[in-house]
Amino acid sequence: MTDLAPDRVAALLPGSLGTPYLYAERTGSTQDVLRDDHLPHGAVAVAEHQTAGRGRSGRVWEDAPSQALLLSLLLRPPGAAPLPQLSLVAGLAVARALETVAGVGTRVKWPNDVLVGDEKVAGILLEASGAKVVCGIGVNVNQDLSELPPGTRTPATSLRVATGRTFDRGVLLAAVLTEIGGCYDRWLADGLAGLAEELEGRNGLRGRRVRVDGRAGTAGAIAPDGRLTVVLDGGGSVLVESGEVEVPAAEAV
Ligand code: BT5
């Protein structure tokens, strides 16, 4: 039986998230499993393998069957909530969960990656439609080096490559959902400001060279509203939204 099988995972999951738990050995993308409008807040889709795993802007998310954690979580935040911030909320939660389970130091690369060292161990994809947000999370868990995609902009790593150990993906899934539950509740109560200090402590882009609208600068702090501060070379600083910042390849983390 796989470590993500429903019977096994049911005993591990925290109460609030993971019901229903929609498990597939193989699917196109777990994001699409949660399309049904009747699914409740907290529904989770998991797959052993995705045949069309996706990242942002039409990019591809690759896995090795049964070696990665591939999950989508359905959230129904209140109407006025600033949804783009959820990518940082989820990033922080995943960073915390990986650290707890694998004992590795993790950082959040604004706006949606989780790094071990300078390498990408997890990516987050938010897709909103109406009041519903589907938060997709891909974590490289037990892949060895040969099973990680080569030539990615930010080099890929896995928990196994980083630690030399393999991990129970069910335990990791439970930790991710527990941390998301906690971070999400704090976000609802206090906004991103309630997570800002910890987020800034894990800010993996700070000090990196970036470009914004063709202008060069250096990434600074994550602002309390989730935007990234960029100190421009010519003087002054700007606050940028996700998607407006480019990390030149030589500086890519
Ligand atoms: C992301 O996009 O990092 C979001 C990835 C979200 C994947 C999850 S898996 C469960 C759910 N179902 C889905 O279909 N998706 C979500 P982005 O920042 O656009 O990064 C994509 C880029 O990361 C690619 O263009 C590659 O360069 C690189 N990449 C692809 N697979 C990778 C992997 N396994 N590890 C590290 N980097 C990877």
Coordinates of C-alpha atoms and ligand atoms in Angstrom, one line a residue:
M1 CA 0.0 0.0 0.0
T2 CA 1.3 3.4 -0.9
D3 CA 2.1 5.9 1.9
L4 CA -0.6 8.2 0.4
A5 CA -3.4 5.7 0.3
P6 CA -6.7 7.0 1.7
D7 CA -7.0 4.4 4.5
R8 CA -3.6 5.1 5.8
V9 CA -3.8 8.9 5.4
A10 CA -7.2 9.2 7.1
A11 CA -5.6 8.5 10.5
L12 CA -2.9 11.1 10.0
L13 CA -4.8 14.1 8.7
P14 CA -5.7 17.0 10.9
G15 CA -9.5 17.4 11.4
S16 CA -10.2 20.6 9.5
L17 CA -8.5 20.0 6.1
G18 CA -8.5 16.9 4.0
T19 CA -12.2 16.1 3.8
P20 CA -12.9 14.8 1.3
Y21 CA -9.6 13.3 0.4
L22 CA -9.6 12.6 -3.4
Y23 CA -6.8 10.2 -4.2
A24 CA -5.7 9.1 -7.7
E25 CA -2.8 7.0 -8.9
R26 CA -2.6 9.1 -12.0
T27 CA -4.4 12.3 -13.1
G28 CA -3.8 15.2 -15.5
S29 CA -3.5 17.8 -12.8
T30 CA -4.8 17.7 -9.2
Q31 CA -5.9 21.3 -9.7
D32 CA -8.6 20.1 -12.1
V33 CA -9.9 17.4 -9.7
L34 CA -11.2 20.2 -7.5
R35 CA -13.1 22.0 -10.3
D36 CA -16.5 20.8 -8.9
D37 CA -18.2 23.8 -7.4
H38 CA -19.9 21.7 -4.8
L39 CA -16.7 20.7 -3.0
P40 CA -16.3 22.2 0.4
H41 CA -13.5 24.3 1.9
G42 CA -10.7 21.9 2.9
A43 CA -11.2 19.4 0.1
V44 CA -7.8 17.9 -1.0
A45 CA -6.8 16.1 -4.2
V46 CA -3.6 14.1 -4.2
A47 CA -2.0 12.0 -7.0
E48 CA 0.9 9.7 -7.3
H49 CA 1.6 11.0 -10.7
Q50 CA 0.4 13.9 -12.9
T51 CA 0.5 13.6 -16.7
A52 CA -0.1 17.4 -17.1
G53 CA 1.2 19.0 -13.9
R54 CA 1.4 22.7 -14.3
G55 CA 3.2 25.7 -12.8
R56 CA 2.4 29.4 -13.3
S57 CA 2.0 31.0 -16.8
G58 CA 1.6 27.7 -18.6
R59 CA 4.8 26.3 -17.3
V60 CA 5.1 22.5 -16.6
W61 CA 5.5 20.8 -13.2
E62 CA 7.4 17.5 -13.4
D63 CA 7.3 14.6 -11.0
A64 CA 8.6 11.0 -10.7
P65 CA 5.7 8.7 -10.0
S66 CA 5.1 8.0 -6.3
Q67 CA 8.2 10.0 -5.3
A68 CA 6.7 13.5 -4.9
L69 CA 3.9 15.1 -3.0
L70 CA 1.4 16.5 -5.4
L71 CA -1.6 18.1 -3.8
S72 CA -4.3 20.7 -4.3
L73 CA -6.3 22.2 -1.5
L74 CA -9.6 24.0 -1.9
L75 CA -10.0 27.2 0.1
R76 CA -13.0 29.4 0.4
P77 CA -11.7 32.6 1.9
P78 CA -14.0 35.5 2.8
G79 CA -14.9 37.9 0.0
A80 CA -12.6 40.8 0.7
A81 CA -9.5 38.7 1.4
P82 CA -6.4 39.7 -0.7
L83 CA -6.0 36.4 -2.5
P84 CA -2.5 36.8 -3.9
Q85 CA -1.2 36.8 -0.3
L86 CA -2.3 33.2 0.0
S87 CA 0.7 32.1 -2.1
L88 CA 3.0 33.5 0.7
V89 CA 0.8 32.0 3.4
A90 CA 1.0 28.6 1.8
G91 CA 4.8 29.0 1.1
L92 CA 5.4 29.7 4.7
A93 CA 3.3 26.8 5.8
V94 CA 5.1 24.4 3.4
A95 CA 8.5 25.7 4.5
R96 CA 7.6 25.1 8.2
A97 CA 6.3 21.6 7.4
L98 CA 9.4 20.5 5.5
E99 CA 11.6 21.8 8.3
T100 CA 9.6 19.9 10.9
V101 CA 9.5 16.6 9.0
A102 CA 12.9 16.6 7.3
G103 CA 14.9 18.9 9.6
V104 CA 16.2 20.9 6.7
G105 CA 16.5 24.7 6.7
T106 CA 14.0 26.3 4.3
R107 CA 13.4 29.7 2.8
V108 CA 10.5 31.1 0.8
K109 CA 11.4 32.6 -2.5
W110 CA 8.8 35.3 -3.1
P111 CA 6.2 34.8 -4.4
N112 CA 5.8 31.1 -4.6
D113 CA 8.8 28.8 -4.2
V114 CA 10.3 27.0 -1.3
L115 CA 14.0 26.6 -1.3
V116 CA 16.5 24.4 0.5
G117 CA 19.8 26.2 0.2
D118 CA 19.5 27.9 -3.2
E119 CA 17.5 25.1 -4.8
K120 CA 13.8 24.7 -5.3
V121 CA 12.2 21.9 -3.3
A122 CA 8.6 23.0 -3.7
G123 CA 6.4 25.2 -5.8
I124 CA 3.0 26.7 -5.2
L125 CA 0.3 27.5 -7.7
L126 CA -2.8 29.6 -6.8
E127 CA -5.8 29.4 -9.1
A128 CA -8.9 31.5 -8.2
S129 CA -12.3 31.3 -9.7
G130 CA -15.1 33.3 -8.0
A131 CA -15.0 32.8 -4.3
K132 CA -13.0 29.6 -4.6
V133 CA -9.2 29.3 -4.5
V134 CA -7.3 26.1 -5.4
C135 CA -3.9 26.0 -3.9
G136 CA -1.6 23.6 -5.7
I137 CA 1.6 22.4 -4.0
G138 CA 4.3 20.2 -5.5
V139 CA 7.1 19.0 -3.2
N140 CA 10.0 16.9 -4.4
V141 CA 10.3 14.3 -1.7
N142 CA 12.0 11.0 -2.5
Q143 CA 13.3 11.7 -6.0
D144 CA 17.0 10.9 -6.4
L145 CA 19.1 13.3 -8.5
S146 CA 18.4 11.4 -11.8
E147 CA 14.7 11.8 -11.2
L148 CA 14.7 15.6 -10.8
P149 CA 14.1 17.8 -13.9
P150 CA 17.4 19.0 -15.4
G151 CA 18.0 22.6 -16.6
T152 CA 15.3 24.3 -14.5
R153 CA 15.8 28.0 -14.0
T154 CA 16.2 27.5 -10.3
P155 CA 18.0 24.2 -9.8
A156 CA 15.7 21.5 -8.4
T157 CA 16.3 19.5 -5.3
S158 CA 14.4 17.0 -3.2
L159 CA 14.2 16.2 0.5
R160 CA 16.0 13.0 -0.3
V161 CA 18.8 14.7 -2.2
A162 CA 19.1 17.3 0.6
T163 CA 19.2 14.9 3.5
G164 CA 20.2 11.4 2.1
R165 CA 17.0 10.0 3.7
T166 CA 13.6 9.1 2.3
F167 CA 10.3 10.3 3.9
D168 CA 6.8 9.1 4.4
R169 CA 4.6 11.3 2.2
G170 CA 1.5 10.7 4.3
V171 CA 3.3 12.2 7.3
L172 CA 4.5 15.1 5.2
L173 CA 1.0 15.7 3.8
A174 CA -0.4 15.8 7.3
A175 CA 2.3 18.3 8.4
V176 CA 1.7 20.5 5.3
L177 CA -2.1 20.6 6.0
T178 CA -1.6 21.2 9.7
E179 CA 0.7 24.1 9.0
I180 CA -1.5 25.5 6.3
G181 CA -4.5 25.3 8.7
G182 CA -2.5 27.3 11.3
C183 CA -1.1 29.9 9.0
Y184 CA -4.4 30.4 7.2
D185 CA -6.3 31.0 10.5
R186 CA -3.6 33.5 11.5
W187 CA -3.9 35.2 8.2
L188 CA -7.7 35.4 8.5
A189 CA -7.4 36.8 12.0
D190 CA -4.5 39.3 11.6
G191 CA -3.8 39.5 7.9
L192 CA -0.3 38.9 6.5
A193 CA 1.0 41.2 9.1
G194 CA 0.6 38.4 11.6
L195 CA 3.0 36.2 9.6
A196 CA 5.3 39.0 8.4
E197 CA 8.1 38.6 10.8
E198 CA 8.5 34.9 10.2
L199 CA 8.1 35.4 6.5
E200 CA 10.8 38.0 6.4
G201 CA 13.1 35.7 8.4
R202 CA 12.8 33.2 5.6
N203 CA 12.9 35.7 2.7
G204 CA 15.1 33.9 0.2
L205 CA 15.1 36.7 -2.4
R206 CA 16.4 39.5 -0.1
G207 CA 19.7 40.9 -1.3
R208 CA 19.3 39.3 -4.8
R209 CA 19.7 41.2 -8.0
V210 CA 16.3 41.6 -9.8
R211 CA 14.8 43.6 -12.6
V212 CA 11.5 45.4 -12.5
D213 CA 10.0 46.8 -15.7
G214 CA 13.5 46.8 -17.3
R215 CA 15.1 48.6 -14.3
A216 CA 17.8 46.9 -12.2
G217 CA 17.7 46.7 -8.4
T218 CA 18.1 44.6 -5.3
A219 CA 15.3 42.7 -3.6
G220 CA 14.6 43.9 -0.1
A221 CA 11.9 43.0 2.5
I222 CA 8.5 41.5 1.9
A223 CA 6.1 44.3 2.8
P224 CA 3.2 43.7 5.2
D225 CA 0.8 43.5 2.3
G226 CA 2.8 40.8 0.6
R227 CA 4.5 43.0 -2.1
L228 CA 8.2 42.8 -2.5
T229 CA 10.4 45.9 -1.9
V230 CA 12.9 46.5 -4.6
V231 CA 15.7 49.1 -4.1
L232 CA 16.4 50.5 -7.6
D233 CA 20.0 51.1 -8.7
G234 CA 19.2 54.6 -9.8
G235 CA 17.8 55.5 -6.3
G236 CA 14.4 55.0 -4.7
S237 CA 12.4 51.9 -4.2
V238 CA 9.3 50.3 -5.5
L239 CA 6.8 47.8 -4.2
V240 CA 6.0 45.1 -6.7
E241 CA 3.3 42.5 -7.2
S242 CA 3.9 38.9 -8.1
G243 CA 4.9 38.5 -11.8
E244 CA 6.5 41.9 -12.2
V245 CA 9.9 40.9 -10.9
E246 CA 12.5 39.1 -13.0
V247 CA 15.5 37.3 -11.4
P248 CA 18.3 37.3 -14.0
A249 CA 19.5 33.8 -14.7
A250 CA 22.9 34.4 -13.3
E251 CA 21.2 35.5 -10.0
A252 CA 18.4 32.9 -10.1
V253 CA 17.9 31.2 -6.8
Ligands
BT5_1 C1 5.4 26.4 -9.6 O1 5.3 27.1 -10.8 O2 6.4 26.3 -9.0 C2 4.1 25.8 -9.1 C3 4.1 24.3 -9.1 C4 2.8 23.7 -8.6 C5 2.8 22.2 -8.8 C6 1.6 21.6 -8.1 S1 1.7 19.9 -8.1 C7 0.0 19.8 -7.5 C8 -0.7 20.9 -8.3 N1 -1.2 20.3 -9.6 C9 -0.6 21.0 -10.6 O3 -0.8 20.7 -11.8 N2 0.2 21.9 -10.1 C10 0.2 22.0 -8.7 P1 6.4 28.0 -11.4 O4 6.9 29.0 -10.4 O5 5.8 28.5 -12.7 O6 7.6 27.0 -11.7 C11 7.6 26.2 -12.8 C12 9.0 25.9 -13.2 O7 9.7 25.1 -12.2 C13 9.2 25.1 -14.5 O8 9.2 25.9 -15.6 C14 10.5 24.4 -14.3 O9 11.6 25.3 -14.6 C15 10.6 24.2 -12.8 N3 10.2 22.9 -12.4 C16 9.3 22.0 -13.0 N4 9.2 20.9 -12.3 C17 10.0 21.0 -11.1 C18 10.2 20.2 -10.0 N5 9.7 19.0 -9.8 N6 11.1 20.7 -9.1 C19 11.7 22.0 -9.2 N7 11.5 22.8 -10.3 C20 10.6 22.3 -11.2

